[in-house]
Structure formats: structure tokens, C-alpha cells
GROMACS .gro file of C-alpha atoms in nm:
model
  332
    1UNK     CA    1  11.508   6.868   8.529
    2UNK     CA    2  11.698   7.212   8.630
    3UNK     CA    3  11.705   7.298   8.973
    4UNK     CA    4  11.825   7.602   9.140
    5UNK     CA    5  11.983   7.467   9.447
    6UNK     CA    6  12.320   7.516   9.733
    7UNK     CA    7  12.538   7.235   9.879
    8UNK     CA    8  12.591   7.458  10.183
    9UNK     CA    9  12.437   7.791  10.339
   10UNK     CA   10  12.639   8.078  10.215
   11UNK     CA   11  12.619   8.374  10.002
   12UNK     CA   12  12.427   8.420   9.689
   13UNK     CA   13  12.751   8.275   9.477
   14UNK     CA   14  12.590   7.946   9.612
   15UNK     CA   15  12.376   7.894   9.401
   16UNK     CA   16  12.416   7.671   9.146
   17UNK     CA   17  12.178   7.531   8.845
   18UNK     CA   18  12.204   7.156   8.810
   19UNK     CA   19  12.028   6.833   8.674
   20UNK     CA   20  11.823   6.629   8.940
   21UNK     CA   21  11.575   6.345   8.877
   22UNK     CA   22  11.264   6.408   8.886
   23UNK     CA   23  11.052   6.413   9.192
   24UNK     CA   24  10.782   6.172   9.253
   25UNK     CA   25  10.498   6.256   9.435
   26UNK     CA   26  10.419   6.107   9.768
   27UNK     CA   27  10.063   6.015   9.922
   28UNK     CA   28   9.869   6.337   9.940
   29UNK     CA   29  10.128   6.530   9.700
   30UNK     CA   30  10.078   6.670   9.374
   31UNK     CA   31  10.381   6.683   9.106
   32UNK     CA   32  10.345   7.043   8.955
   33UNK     CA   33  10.499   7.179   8.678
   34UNK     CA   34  10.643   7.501   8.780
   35UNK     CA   35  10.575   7.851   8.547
   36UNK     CA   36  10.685   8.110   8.775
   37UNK     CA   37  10.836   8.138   9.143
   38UNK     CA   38  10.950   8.412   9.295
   39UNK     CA   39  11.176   8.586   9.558
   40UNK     CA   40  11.124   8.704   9.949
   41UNK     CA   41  11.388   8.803  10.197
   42UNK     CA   42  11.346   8.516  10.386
   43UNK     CA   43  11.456   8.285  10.126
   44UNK     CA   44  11.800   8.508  10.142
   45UNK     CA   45  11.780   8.423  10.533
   46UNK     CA   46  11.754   8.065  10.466
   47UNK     CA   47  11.991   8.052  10.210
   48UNK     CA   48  12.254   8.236  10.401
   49UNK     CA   49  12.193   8.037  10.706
   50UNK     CA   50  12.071   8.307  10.899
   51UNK     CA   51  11.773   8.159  10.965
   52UNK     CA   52  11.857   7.827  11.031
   53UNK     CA   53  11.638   7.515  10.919
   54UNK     CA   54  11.682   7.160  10.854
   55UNK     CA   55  11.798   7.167  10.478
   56UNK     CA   56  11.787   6.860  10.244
   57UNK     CA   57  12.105   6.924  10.057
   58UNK     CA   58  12.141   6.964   9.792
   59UNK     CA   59  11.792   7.186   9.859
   60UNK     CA   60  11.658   7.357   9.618
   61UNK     CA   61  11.596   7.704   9.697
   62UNK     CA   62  11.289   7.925   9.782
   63UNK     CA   63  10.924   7.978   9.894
   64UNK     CA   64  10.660   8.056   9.624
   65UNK     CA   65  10.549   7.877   9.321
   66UNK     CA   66  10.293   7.861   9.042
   67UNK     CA   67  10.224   7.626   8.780
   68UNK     CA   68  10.025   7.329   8.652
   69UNK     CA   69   9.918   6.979   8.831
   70UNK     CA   70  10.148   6.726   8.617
   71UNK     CA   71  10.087   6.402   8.895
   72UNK     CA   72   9.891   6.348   9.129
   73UNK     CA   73  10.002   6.071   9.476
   74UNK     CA   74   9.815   5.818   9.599
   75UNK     CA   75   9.533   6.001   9.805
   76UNK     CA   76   9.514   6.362   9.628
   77UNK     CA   77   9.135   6.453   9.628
   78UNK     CA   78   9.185   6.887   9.572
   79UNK     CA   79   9.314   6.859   9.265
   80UNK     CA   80   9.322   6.711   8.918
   81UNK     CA   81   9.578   6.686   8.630
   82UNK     CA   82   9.625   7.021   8.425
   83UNK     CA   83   9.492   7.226   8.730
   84UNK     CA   84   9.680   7.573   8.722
   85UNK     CA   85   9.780   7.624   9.128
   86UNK     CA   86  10.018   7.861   9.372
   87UNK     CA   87  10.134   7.839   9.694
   88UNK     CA   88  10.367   7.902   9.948
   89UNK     CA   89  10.581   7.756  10.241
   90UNK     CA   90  10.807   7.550  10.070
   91UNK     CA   91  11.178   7.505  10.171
   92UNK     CA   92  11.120   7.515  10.516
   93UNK     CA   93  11.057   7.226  10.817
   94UNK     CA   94  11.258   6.994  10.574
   95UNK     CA   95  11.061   7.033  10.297
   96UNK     CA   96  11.256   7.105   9.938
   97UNK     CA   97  11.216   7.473   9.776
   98UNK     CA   98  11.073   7.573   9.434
   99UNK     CA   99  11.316   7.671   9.245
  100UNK     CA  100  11.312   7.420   8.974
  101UNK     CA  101  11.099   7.296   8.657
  102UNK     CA  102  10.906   7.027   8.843
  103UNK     CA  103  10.862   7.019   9.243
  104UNK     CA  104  10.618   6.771   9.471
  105UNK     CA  105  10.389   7.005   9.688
  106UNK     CA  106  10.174   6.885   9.930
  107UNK     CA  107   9.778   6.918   9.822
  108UNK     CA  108   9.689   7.095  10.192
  109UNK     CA  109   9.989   7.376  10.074
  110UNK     CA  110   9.841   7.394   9.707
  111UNK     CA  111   9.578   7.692   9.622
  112UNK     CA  112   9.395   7.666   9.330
  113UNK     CA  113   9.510   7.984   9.041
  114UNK     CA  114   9.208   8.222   8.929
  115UNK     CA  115   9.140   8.132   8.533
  116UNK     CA  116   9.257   8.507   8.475
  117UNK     CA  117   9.588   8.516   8.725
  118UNK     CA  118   9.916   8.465   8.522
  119UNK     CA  119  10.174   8.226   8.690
  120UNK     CA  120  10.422   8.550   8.743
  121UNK     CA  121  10.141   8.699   8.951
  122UNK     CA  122  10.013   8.420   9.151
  123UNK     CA  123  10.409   8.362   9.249
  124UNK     CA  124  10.417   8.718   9.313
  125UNK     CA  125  10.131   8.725   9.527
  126UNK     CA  126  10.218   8.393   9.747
  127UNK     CA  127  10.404   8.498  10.057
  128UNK     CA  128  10.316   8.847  10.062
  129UNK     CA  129   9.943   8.797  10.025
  130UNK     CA  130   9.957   8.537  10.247
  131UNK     CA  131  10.142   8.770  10.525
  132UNK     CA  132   9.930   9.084  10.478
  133UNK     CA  133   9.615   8.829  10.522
  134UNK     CA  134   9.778   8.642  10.830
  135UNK     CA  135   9.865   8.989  10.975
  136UNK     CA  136   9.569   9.189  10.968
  137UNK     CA  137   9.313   8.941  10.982
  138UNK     CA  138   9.404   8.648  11.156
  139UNK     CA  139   9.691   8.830  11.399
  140UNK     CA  140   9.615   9.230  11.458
  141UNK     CA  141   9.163   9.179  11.365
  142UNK     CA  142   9.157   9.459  11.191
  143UNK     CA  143   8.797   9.597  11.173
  144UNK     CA  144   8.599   9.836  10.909
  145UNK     CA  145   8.703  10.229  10.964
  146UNK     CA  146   8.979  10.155  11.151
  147UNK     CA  147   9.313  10.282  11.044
  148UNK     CA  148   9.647  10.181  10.943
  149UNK     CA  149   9.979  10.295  10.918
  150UNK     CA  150  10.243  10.066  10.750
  151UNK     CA  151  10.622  10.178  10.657
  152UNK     CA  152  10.693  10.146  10.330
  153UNK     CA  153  10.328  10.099  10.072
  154UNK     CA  154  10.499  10.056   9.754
  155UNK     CA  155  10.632   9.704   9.827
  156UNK     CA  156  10.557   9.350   9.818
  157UNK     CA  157  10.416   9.311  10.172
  158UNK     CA  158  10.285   9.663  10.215
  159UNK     CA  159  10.094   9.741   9.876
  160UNK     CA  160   9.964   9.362   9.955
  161UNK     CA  161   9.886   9.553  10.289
  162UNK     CA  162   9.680   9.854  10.172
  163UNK     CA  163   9.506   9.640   9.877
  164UNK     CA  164   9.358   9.374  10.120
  165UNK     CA  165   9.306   9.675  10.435
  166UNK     CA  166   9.113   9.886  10.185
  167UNK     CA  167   8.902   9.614  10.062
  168UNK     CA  168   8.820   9.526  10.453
  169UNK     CA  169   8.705   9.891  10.440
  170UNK     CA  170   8.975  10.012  10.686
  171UNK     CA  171   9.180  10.357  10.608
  172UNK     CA  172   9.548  10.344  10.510
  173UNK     CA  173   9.827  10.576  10.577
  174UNK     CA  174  10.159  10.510  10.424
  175UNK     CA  175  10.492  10.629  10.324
  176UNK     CA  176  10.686  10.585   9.974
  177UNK     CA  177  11.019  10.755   9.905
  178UNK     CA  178  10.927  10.867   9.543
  179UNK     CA  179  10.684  11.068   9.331
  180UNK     CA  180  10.603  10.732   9.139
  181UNK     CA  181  10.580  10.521   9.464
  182UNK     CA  182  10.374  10.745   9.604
  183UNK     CA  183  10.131  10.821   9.299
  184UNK     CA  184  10.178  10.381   9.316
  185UNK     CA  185  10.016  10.364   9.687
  186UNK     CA  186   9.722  10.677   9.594
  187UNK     CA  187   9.667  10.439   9.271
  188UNK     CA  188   9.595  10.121   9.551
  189UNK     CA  189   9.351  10.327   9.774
  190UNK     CA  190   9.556  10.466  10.027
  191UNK     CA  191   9.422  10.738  10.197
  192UNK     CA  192   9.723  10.903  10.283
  193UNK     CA  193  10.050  10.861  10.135
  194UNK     CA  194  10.385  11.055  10.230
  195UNK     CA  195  10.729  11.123  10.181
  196UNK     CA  196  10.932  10.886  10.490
  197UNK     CA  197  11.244  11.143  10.383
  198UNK     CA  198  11.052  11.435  10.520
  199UNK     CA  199  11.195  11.595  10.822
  200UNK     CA  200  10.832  11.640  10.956
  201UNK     CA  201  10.723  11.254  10.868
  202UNK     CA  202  10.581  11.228  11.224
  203UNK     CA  203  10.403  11.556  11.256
  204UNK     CA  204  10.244  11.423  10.908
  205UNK     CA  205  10.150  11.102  11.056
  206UNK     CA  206   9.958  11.207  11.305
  207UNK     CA  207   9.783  11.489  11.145
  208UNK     CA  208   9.670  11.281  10.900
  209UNK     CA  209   9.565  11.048  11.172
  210UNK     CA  210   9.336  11.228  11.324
  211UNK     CA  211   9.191  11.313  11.025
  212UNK     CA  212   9.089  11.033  11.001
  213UNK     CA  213   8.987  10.862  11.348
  214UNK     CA  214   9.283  10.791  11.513
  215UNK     CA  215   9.600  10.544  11.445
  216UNK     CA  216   9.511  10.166  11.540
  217UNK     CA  217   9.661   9.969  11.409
  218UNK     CA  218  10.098  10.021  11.333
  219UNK     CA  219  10.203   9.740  11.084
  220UNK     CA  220  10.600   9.787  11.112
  221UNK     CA  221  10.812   9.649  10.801
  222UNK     CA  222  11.202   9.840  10.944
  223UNK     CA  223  11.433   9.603  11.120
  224UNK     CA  224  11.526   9.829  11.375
  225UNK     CA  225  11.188   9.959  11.495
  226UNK     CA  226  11.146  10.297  11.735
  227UNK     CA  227  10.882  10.185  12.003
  228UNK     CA  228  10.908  10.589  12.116
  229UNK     CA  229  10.790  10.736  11.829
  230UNK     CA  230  10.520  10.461  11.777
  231UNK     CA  231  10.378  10.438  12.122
  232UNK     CA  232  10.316  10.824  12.088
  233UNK     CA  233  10.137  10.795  11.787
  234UNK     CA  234   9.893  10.489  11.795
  235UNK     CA  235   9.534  10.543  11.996
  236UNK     CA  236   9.459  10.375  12.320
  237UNK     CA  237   9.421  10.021  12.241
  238UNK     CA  238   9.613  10.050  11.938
  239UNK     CA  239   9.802   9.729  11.809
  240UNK     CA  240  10.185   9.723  11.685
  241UNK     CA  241  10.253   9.434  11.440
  242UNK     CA  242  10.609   9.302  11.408
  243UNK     CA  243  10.712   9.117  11.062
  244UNK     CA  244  11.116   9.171  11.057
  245UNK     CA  245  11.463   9.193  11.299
  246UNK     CA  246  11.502   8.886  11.424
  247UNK     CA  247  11.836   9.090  11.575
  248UNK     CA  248  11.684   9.356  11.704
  249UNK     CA  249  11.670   9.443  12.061
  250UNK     CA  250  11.534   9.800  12.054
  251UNK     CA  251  11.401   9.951  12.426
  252UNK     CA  252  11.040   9.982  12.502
  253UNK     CA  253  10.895  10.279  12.647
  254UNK     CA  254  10.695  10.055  12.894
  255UNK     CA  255  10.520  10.299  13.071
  256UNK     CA  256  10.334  10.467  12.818
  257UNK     CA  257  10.305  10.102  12.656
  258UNK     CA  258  10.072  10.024  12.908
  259UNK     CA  259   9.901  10.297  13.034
  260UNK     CA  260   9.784  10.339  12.646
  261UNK     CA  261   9.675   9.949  12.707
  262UNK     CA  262   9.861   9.846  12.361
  263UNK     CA  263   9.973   9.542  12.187
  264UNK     CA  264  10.236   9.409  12.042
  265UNK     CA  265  10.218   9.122  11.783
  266UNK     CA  266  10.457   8.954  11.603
  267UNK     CA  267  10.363   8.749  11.269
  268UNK     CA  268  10.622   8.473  11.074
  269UNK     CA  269  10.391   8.322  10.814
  270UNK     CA  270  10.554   8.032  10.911
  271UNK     CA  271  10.431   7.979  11.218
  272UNK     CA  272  10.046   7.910  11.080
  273UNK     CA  273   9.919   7.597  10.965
  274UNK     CA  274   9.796   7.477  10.685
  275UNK     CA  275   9.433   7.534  10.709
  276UNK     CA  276   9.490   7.913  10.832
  277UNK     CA  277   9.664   7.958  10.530
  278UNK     CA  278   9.448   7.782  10.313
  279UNK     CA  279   9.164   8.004  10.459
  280UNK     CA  280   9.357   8.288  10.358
  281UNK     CA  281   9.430   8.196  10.025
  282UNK     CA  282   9.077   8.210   9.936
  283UNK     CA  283   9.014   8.516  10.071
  284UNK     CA  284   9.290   8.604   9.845
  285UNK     CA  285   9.142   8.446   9.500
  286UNK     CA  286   8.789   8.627   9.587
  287UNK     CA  287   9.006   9.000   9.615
  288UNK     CA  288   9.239   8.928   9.317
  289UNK     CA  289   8.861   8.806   9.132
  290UNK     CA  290   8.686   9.086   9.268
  291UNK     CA  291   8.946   9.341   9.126
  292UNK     CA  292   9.056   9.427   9.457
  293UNK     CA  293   9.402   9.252   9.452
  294UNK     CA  294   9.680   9.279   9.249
  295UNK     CA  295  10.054   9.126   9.332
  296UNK     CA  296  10.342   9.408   9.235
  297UNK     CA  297  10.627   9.259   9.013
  298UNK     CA  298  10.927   9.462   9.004
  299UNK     CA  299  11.141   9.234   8.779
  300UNK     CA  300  11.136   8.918   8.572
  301UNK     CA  301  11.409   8.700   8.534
  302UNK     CA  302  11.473   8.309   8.449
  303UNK     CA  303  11.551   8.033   8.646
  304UNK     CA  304  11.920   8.026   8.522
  305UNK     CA  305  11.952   8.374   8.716
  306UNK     CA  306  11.859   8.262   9.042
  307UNK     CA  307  12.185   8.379   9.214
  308UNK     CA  308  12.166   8.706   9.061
  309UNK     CA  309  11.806   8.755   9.171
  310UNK     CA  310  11.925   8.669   9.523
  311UNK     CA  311  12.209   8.912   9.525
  312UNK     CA  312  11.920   9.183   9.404
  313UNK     CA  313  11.717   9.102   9.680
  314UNK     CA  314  11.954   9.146   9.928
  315UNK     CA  315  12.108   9.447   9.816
  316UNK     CA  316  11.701   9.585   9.846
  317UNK     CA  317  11.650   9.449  10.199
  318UNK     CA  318  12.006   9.436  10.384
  319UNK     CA  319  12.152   9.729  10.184
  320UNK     CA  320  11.922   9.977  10.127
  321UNK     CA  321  11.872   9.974   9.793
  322UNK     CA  322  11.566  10.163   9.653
  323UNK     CA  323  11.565  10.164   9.283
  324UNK     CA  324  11.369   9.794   9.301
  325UNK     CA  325  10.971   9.777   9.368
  326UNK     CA  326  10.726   9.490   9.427
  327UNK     CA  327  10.858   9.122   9.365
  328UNK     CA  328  11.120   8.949   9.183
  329UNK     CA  329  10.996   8.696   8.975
  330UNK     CA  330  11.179   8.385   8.769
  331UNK     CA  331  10.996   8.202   8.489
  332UNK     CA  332  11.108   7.850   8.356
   0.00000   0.00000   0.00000
């Protein structure tokens, strides 16, 4: 089978497409025939070593998959052959990636695909989905009416954001940095989209916050985030959540951090086991069935351009690059 894999942590010229046997499934593990997978930033961070974990190489790269149940291991009771599934979590804690035309998944990692999901979406959806559900539900408890600011609505994690916050019946504020984007995050629900190049973003933010009740909840997608300005915006009791910069080492305003009685939470999907994120994923086949869920794709590409599609993501997340929304997805 072809594989998308790196002898060594490095840059995207790493990556390299080459023949390896086929896995077989171990007890509890189904063999799945892979459709569509798709790119995050933190598969760039693993691949460039940046965020170090125990690698099996040659490892095959990434995170997300969708396919079909090919095999099942002694012991697998979820699932059946021809089963169309997603997931996430792979090529981390030792575990080998999905980038490849077969891959062995564990069943309690495995979610089964709604009959009208296409493989690129279900990929899409994986590690974004499962993030915005971690993060508002399971992490910040975000309740009905409240509202919520996040950086950046027209992307993976933050139109997963308002799609899932909206359906909870909380109110969204967000920020594109285009027309489109922003007609993008008004087409998802949001109930207040701007323009994060304005001069007056801030005064904008919390106008349109008290429009609406207040700011409670500040889900934070920069690297380098500005505790000042965010302190002085959220309500008492408000919550910050923290997704990105594992560099950063920005100064808190401590004072007015506490006398507001906030809190700060961070989130690495990661982090959560199994049956939180299984938990999750159903919540997330009910939206996408429901209508109220719908992964972004920004590009398709094919497994043979998994080093370009790397390069692409990083020039989005390290370099600024803004021409690219929603995921980047690779078929078979």
C-alpha cells in the first residue's frame, strides 16, 4: 500500500510516499480502508518535531481519517465489515498516522460516518469538531444565551466553533478578514461578524457585546494572545479558552484577572480520553444529521501531495497566509 510517511522530524521536504505492507489489525482494532484524511497544524508540529512524541519510524503522518471497515481483530464488537467510519487521534502516544490507503485504528477511536457525510467531510470535520466540542462543552460549559467571542470564524476550528455554539443556543461574535469570510460566518449563524483589520476592532467588540448580554466566554485561536485587551472585555465570571502557543509567555494583568473572578482554560484534544471523545463524536453525527453542522474544506488534494499540503498548511498557520479557508483535505 502507499503511505505518506518521514524517516526523521524535519521540514515538509520529509515527506516521502512509499510502499509498506499492509497492516494487520490487532485485538480490538479495525483495518479501514482510508477515502479521505486531512490536515491540522498540529500534524506540522509533529512532523517538524516541535511537538515532540514517540514516533514509529518510518511513521506515517497525520491525525484524521475516513473510510470503510476492511478487517476487523480479534475482539471488535462496534463495528462490522463495509461500515463507513472517521476519527481522530492518530499519530500520537506511539500510535501510526493516517496518511496511507489502509491504516489499523483502534474500535474505541473509530466513530461511525452519517449515511449522507462524504469521506472528505467526515476527515474534515475530525479534529476540529472534536476541539470545538471538547472546548465549549466539556472544558469552558458553555450554557444557552450566553455569548462568545472567537478570533478568526471562517476557519476550521472556529466556523466548527460558531456551528456547534449556535446550535447550543449561545450568541456568537466573530471576526473574518474578508467580505466573503465574513458573509461565510453571517451564513453559519453568527450574530456578529467583523473586520479583525479595523482600527476600532475592540470598540466593535464590546459594543456588540453588550448588545447582546455581555462577553462570557473568549475562545482565543492567536499564538501570541493579549490578556489586557481580553480581561477588559469579558464579564465577571467570564472564561478565556486557550487552544495554541505552546511558546508563548505573554504577561497577565493579574489584578483585574481576579477581581473580575475569571478563568483561564487551556484545551489539547489530546489530552481527553477515549470515551470523552467518543461522547463528542455523537454529539457531532446528531448536528451534522440535524443540519446544524457542516466541516469547511478549503482544498482537495491526493495522497501523492502530502508534502505540498504540509508546506500549505504551514505557510497558513506559521506565516500568515490568508488566501486558504477551512481544511485541507487528501483523497486516495
Amino acid at each position: 500500500m502507499h503511505a505518506a510517511v518521514i524517516e526523521s522530524t524535519g521540514p515538509a521536504q520529509n515527506i516521502h510516499i512509499v510502499d509498506m505492507p499492509v497492516p494487520v489489525p490487532q485485538p480490538g482494532e479495525v483495518l479501514i480502508k482510508v477515502g479521505a484524511v486531512s490536515v491540522n497544524p498540529v500534524d506540522t508540529y509533529i512532523r517538524a518535531g516541535s511537538a515532540p512524541q514517540p514516533l514509529p519510524f518510518p511513521y506515517i503522518i497525520g491525525c484524521d481519517f475516513a473510510g470503510v471497515v476492511d478487517a476487523l481483530g480479534d475482539g471488535v464488537t462496534e463495528f462490522q465489515i463495509g461500515d463507513r467510519v472517521w476519527g481522530s487521534n492518530q499519530g500520537v502516544a506511539g500510535r501510526q498516522g493516517t496518511f496511507a490507503e489502509l491504516i489499523c485504528v483502534h474500535q474505541d477511536w473509530c466513530y461511525p460516518t452519517p449515511q449522507k457525510q462524504s469521506d472528505e467531510s467526515a476527515a474534515a470535520g475530525a479534529l476540529v469538531g472534536l476541539t470545538a466540542q471538547l472546548g465549549l462543552f466539556e472544558r469552558a460549559h458553555l450554557q444557552a444565551n450566553e455569548v462568545l467571542f472567537i478570533n478568526g470564524g471562517s476557519g476550521g476550528v472556529g466556523s466548527s466553533v460558531i456551528q456547534f455554539a449556535k446550535a447550543s443556543g449561545a450568541k456568537v461574535i466573530t471576526t473574518a478578514g474578508s467580505p466573503e469570510k465574513r458573509d461565510y460566518c453571517k451564513s453559519l449563524g453568527a450574530d456578529a461578524v467583523l473586520d479583525y483589520h479595523d482600527p476600532e476592532l475592540d470598540a466593535q467588540i464590546t459594543s456588540a457585546a453588550e448588545a447582546l448580554g455581555g462577553l462570557h466566554l473568549w475562545w482565543e485561536t492567536l499564538r501570541e494572545p493579549d490578556f489586557d485587551r481580553v480581561v477588559k472585555m469579558l464579564s465577571k465570571s467570564g472564561r478565556m479558552l486557550l487552544m495554541a502557543g505552546r511558546e508563548a509567555r505573554p504577561q497577565i494583568p493579574v489584578g483585574p484577572f481576579y477581581v473580575k473572578e475569571l478563568s483561564l482554560i487551556g484545551l489539547i484534544i489530546f489530552n481527553h480520553p477515549a470515551s470523552r471523545q467518543k461522547h463528542c463524536a455523537r454529539r457531532i453525527n446528531v448536528a451534522f444529521e440535524a443540519g446544524q453542522w457542516t466541516p469547511l474544506i478549503g482544498r482537495t488534494m491526493t495522497l501523492d501531495q502530502a508534502a505540498a499540503a504540509h508546506a500549505l498548511q504551514e505557510d497558513k498557520t506559521l506565516h500568515k497566509q490568508a488566501s486558504l479557508s477551512g481544511k485541507i483535505v487528501l483523497t486516495m
